[in-house]
PDB file of C-alpha atoms in Angstrom:
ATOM      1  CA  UNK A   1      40.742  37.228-223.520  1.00 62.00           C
ATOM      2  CA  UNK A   2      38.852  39.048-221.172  1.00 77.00           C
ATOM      3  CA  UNK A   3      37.869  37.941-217.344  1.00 85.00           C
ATOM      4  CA  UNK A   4      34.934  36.677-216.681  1.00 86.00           C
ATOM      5  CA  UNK A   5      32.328  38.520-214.460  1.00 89.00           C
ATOM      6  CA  UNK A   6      32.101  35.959-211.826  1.00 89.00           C
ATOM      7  CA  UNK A   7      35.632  35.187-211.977  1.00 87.00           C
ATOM      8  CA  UNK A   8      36.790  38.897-211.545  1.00 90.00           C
ATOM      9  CA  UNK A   9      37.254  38.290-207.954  1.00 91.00           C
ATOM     10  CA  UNK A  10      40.079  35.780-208.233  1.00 92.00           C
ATOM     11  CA  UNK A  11      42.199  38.380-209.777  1.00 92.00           C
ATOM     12  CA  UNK A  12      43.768  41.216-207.965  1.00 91.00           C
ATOM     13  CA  UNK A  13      43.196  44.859-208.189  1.00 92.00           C
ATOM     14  CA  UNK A  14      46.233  45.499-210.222  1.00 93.00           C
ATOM     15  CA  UNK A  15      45.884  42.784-213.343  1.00 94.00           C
ATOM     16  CA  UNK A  16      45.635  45.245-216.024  1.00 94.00           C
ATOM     17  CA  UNK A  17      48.829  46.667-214.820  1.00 96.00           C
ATOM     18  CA  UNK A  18      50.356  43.140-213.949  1.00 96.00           C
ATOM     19  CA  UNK A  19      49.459  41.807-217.464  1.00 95.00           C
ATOM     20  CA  UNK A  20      50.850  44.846-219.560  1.00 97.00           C
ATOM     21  CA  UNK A  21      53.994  44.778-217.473  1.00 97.00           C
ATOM     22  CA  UNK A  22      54.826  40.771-218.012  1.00 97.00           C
ATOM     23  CA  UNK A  23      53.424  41.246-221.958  1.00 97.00           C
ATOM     24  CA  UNK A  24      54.838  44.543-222.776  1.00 97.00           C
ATOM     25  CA  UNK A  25      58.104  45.542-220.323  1.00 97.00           C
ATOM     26  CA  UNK A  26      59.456  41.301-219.871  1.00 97.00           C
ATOM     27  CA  UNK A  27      58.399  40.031-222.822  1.00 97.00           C
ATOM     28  CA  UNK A  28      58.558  42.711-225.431  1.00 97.00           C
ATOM     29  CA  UNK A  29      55.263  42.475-226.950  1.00 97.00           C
ATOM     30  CA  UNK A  30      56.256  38.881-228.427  1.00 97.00           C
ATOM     31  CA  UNK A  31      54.864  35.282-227.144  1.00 97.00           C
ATOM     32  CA  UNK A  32      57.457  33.854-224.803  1.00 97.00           C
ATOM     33  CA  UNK A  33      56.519  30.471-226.263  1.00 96.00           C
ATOM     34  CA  UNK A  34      57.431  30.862-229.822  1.00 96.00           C
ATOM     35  CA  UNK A  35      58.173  34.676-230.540  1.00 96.00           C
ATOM     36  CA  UNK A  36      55.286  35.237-232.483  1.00 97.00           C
ATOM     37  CA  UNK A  37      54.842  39.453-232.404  1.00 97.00           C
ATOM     38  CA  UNK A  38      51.599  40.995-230.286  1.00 97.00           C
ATOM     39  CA  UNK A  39      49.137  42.752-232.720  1.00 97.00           C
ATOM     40  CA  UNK A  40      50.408  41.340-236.317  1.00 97.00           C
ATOM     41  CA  UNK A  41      49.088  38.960-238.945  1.00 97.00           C
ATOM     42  CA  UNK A  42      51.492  35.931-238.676  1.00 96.00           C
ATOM     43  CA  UNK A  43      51.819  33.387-241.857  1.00 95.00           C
ATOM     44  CA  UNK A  44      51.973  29.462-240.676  1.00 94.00           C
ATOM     45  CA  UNK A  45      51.472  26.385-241.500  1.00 91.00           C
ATOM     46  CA  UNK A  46      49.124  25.130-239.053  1.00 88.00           C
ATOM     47  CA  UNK A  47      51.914  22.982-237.223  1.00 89.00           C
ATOM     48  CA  UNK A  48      53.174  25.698-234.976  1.00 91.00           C
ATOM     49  CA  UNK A  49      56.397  26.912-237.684  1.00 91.00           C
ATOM     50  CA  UNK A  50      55.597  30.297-238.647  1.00 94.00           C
ATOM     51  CA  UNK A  51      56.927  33.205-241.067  1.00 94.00           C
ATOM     52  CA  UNK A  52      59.036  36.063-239.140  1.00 95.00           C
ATOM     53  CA  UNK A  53      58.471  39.291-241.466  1.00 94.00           C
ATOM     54  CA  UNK A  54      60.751  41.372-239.005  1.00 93.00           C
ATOM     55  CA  UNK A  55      63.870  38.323-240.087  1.00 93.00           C
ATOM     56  CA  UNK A  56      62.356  37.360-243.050  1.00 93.00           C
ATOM     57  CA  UNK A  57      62.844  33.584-241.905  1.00 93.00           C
ATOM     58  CA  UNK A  58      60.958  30.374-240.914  1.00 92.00           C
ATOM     59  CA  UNK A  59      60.347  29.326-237.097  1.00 95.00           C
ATOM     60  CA  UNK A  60      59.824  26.400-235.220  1.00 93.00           C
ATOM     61  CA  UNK A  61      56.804  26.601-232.538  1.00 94.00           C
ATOM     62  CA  UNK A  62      59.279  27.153-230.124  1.00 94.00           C
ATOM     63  CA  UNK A  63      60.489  30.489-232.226  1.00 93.00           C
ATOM     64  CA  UNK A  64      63.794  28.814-233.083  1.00 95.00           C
ATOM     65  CA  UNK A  65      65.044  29.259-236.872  1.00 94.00           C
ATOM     66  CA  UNK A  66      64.168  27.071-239.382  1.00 92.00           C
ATOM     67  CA  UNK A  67      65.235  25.846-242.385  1.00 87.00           C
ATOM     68  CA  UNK A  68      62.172  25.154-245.530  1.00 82.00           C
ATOM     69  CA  UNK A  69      64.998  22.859-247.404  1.00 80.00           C
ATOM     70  CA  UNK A  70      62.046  20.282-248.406  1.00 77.00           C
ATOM     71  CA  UNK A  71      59.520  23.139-249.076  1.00 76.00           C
ATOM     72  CA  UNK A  72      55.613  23.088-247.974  1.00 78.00           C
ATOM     73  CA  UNK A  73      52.284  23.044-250.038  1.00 76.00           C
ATOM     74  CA  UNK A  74      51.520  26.517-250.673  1.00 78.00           C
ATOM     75  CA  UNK A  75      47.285  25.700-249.837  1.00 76.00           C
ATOM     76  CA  UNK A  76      48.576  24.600-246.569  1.00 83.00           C
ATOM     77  CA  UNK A  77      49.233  27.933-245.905  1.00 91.00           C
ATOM     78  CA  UNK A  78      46.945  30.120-242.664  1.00 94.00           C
ATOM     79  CA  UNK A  79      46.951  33.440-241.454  1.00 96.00           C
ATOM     80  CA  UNK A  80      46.429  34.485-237.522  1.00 95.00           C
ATOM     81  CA  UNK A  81      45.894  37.391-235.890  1.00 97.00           C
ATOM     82  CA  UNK A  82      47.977  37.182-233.134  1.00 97.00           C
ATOM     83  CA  UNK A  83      46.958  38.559-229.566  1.00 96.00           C
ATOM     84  CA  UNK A  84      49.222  38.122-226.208  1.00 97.00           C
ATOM     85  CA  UNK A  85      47.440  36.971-223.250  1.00 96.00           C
ATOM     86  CA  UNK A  86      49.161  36.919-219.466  1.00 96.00           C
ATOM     87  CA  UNK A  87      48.799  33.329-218.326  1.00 96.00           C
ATOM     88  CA  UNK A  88      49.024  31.879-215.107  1.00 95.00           C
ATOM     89  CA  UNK A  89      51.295  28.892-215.202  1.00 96.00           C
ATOM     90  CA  UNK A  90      49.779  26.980-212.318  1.00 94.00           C
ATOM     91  CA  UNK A  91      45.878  27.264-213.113  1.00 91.00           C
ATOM     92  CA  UNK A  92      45.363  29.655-210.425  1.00 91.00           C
ATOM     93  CA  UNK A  93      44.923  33.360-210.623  1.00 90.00           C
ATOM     94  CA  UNK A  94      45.460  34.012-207.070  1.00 90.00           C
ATOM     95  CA  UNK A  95      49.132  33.188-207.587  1.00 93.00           C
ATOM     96  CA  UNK A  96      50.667  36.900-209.509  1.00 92.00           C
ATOM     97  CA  UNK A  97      54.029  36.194-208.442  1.00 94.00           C
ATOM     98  CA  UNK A  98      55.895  37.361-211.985  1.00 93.00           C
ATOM     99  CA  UNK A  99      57.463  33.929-212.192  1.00 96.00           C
ATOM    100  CA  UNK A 100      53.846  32.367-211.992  1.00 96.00           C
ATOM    101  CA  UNK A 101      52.753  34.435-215.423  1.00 97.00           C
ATOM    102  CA  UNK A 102      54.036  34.474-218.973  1.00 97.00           C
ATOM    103  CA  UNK A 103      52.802  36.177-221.678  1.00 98.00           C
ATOM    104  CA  UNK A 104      51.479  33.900-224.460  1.00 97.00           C
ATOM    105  CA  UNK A 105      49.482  34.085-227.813  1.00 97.00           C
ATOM    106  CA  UNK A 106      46.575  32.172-228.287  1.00 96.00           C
ATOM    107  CA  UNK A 107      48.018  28.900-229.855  1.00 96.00           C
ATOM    108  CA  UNK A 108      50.870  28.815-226.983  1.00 96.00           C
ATOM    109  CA  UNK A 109      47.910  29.358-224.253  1.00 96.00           C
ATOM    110  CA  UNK A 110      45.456  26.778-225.765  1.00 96.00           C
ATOM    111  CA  UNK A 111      48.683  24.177-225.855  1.00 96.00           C
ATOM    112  CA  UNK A 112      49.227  25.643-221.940  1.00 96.00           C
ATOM    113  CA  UNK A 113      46.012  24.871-220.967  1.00 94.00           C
ATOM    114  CA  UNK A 114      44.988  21.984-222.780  1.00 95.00           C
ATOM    115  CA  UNK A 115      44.722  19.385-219.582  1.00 94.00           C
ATOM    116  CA  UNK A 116      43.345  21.961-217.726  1.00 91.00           C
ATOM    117  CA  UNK A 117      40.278  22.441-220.529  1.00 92.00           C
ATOM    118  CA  UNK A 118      39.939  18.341-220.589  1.00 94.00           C
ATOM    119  CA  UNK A 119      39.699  18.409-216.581  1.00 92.00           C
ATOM    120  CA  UNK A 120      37.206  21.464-216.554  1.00 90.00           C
ATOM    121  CA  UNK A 121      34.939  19.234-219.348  1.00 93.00           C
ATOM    122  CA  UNK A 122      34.945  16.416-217.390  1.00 90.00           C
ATOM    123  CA  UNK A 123      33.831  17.767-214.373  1.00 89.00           C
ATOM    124  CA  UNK A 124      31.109  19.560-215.765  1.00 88.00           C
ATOM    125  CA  UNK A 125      29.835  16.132-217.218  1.00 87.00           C
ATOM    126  CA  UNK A 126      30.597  14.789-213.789  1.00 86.00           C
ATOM    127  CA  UNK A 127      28.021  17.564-211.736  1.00 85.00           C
ATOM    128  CA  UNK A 128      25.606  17.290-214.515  1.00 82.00           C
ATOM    129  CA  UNK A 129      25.218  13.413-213.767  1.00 79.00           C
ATOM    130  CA  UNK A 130      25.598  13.748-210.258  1.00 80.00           C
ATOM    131  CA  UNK A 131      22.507  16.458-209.736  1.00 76.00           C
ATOM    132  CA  UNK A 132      20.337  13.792-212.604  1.00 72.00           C
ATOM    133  CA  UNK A 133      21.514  10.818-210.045  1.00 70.00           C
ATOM    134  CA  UNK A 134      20.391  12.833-207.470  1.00 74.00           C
ATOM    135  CA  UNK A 135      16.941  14.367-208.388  1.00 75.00           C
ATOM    136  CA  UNK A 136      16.026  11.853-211.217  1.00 71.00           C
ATOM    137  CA  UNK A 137      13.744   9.217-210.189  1.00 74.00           C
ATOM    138  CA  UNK A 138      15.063   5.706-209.965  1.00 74.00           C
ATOM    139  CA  UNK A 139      13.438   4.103-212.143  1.00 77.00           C
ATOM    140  CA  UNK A 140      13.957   6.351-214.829  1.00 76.00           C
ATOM    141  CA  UNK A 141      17.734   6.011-213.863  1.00 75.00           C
ATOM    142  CA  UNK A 142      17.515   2.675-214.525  1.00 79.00           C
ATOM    143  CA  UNK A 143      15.624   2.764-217.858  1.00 82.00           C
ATOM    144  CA  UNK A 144      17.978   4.989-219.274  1.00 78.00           C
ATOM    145  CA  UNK A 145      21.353   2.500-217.632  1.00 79.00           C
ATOM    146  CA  UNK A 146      19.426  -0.640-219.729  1.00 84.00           C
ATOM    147  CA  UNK A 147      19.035   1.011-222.852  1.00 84.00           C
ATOM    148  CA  UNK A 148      22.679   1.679-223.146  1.00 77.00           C
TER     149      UNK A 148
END
């Protein structure tokens, strides 16, 4: 996913090189959250276990084997394009110490970053009331308070 304009800044100078290093040299062009391949269409089942055409086997959303004894519904059935990101582990892209990033695909960085996504929607809730407590006239503050 690609940087923001106004959050280019964080990052340092060298991120493009950083990223394909950690994606590409440590990680082999595969998620290191569940070994899903940079690039390819991946078959799943929408609850993270996934077909491996390179082993012609099953996988667990944690890329371990595994076995399809009980079988799935073949409608359940999704395809993804899969595309590494480099993610910071701690929220902050400051921090490019290598053991600070890990290269994920999209469904591994979503999971990563899900309580960071609910804290980010909150706040933005939060400023929007605050600035409407603070320029809104009071009695239109309390109007709308009584007709909840």
């Amino acid at each position: 996913m690609p940087i923001r304009p106004e959050n280019r800044w964080l990052y340092p100078i060298d991120w493009r090189q950083l990223s394909q290093t950690v994606r590409f040299d440590r990680a082999g062009a595969r998620c290191e959250g569940c070994s899903r391949p940079h690039l390819r269409r991946v078959v799943h089942l929408g609850d993270g276990r996934w077909w491996d055409a390179d082993v012609r086997c099953w996988r667990s959303d944690r890329g371990k084997r595994v076995s399809m004894k009980a079988g799935f519904v073949l409608a359940s059935i999704r395809v993804t394009y899969v595309v590494l990101a480099c993610a910071h582990l701690d929220h902050d892209p400051g921090n490019s110490a290598s053991s600070n990033l890990k290269a994920l695909c999209q469904r591994c960085h979503m999971i990563h970053d899900a309580a960071e996504h609910r804290w980010q929607r909150w706040w933005n809730v939060f400023r929007l009331l605050a600035v409407r407590d603070l320029y809104e006239d009071p009695r239109v503050t309390r109007e709308r308070i009584a007709s909840r």
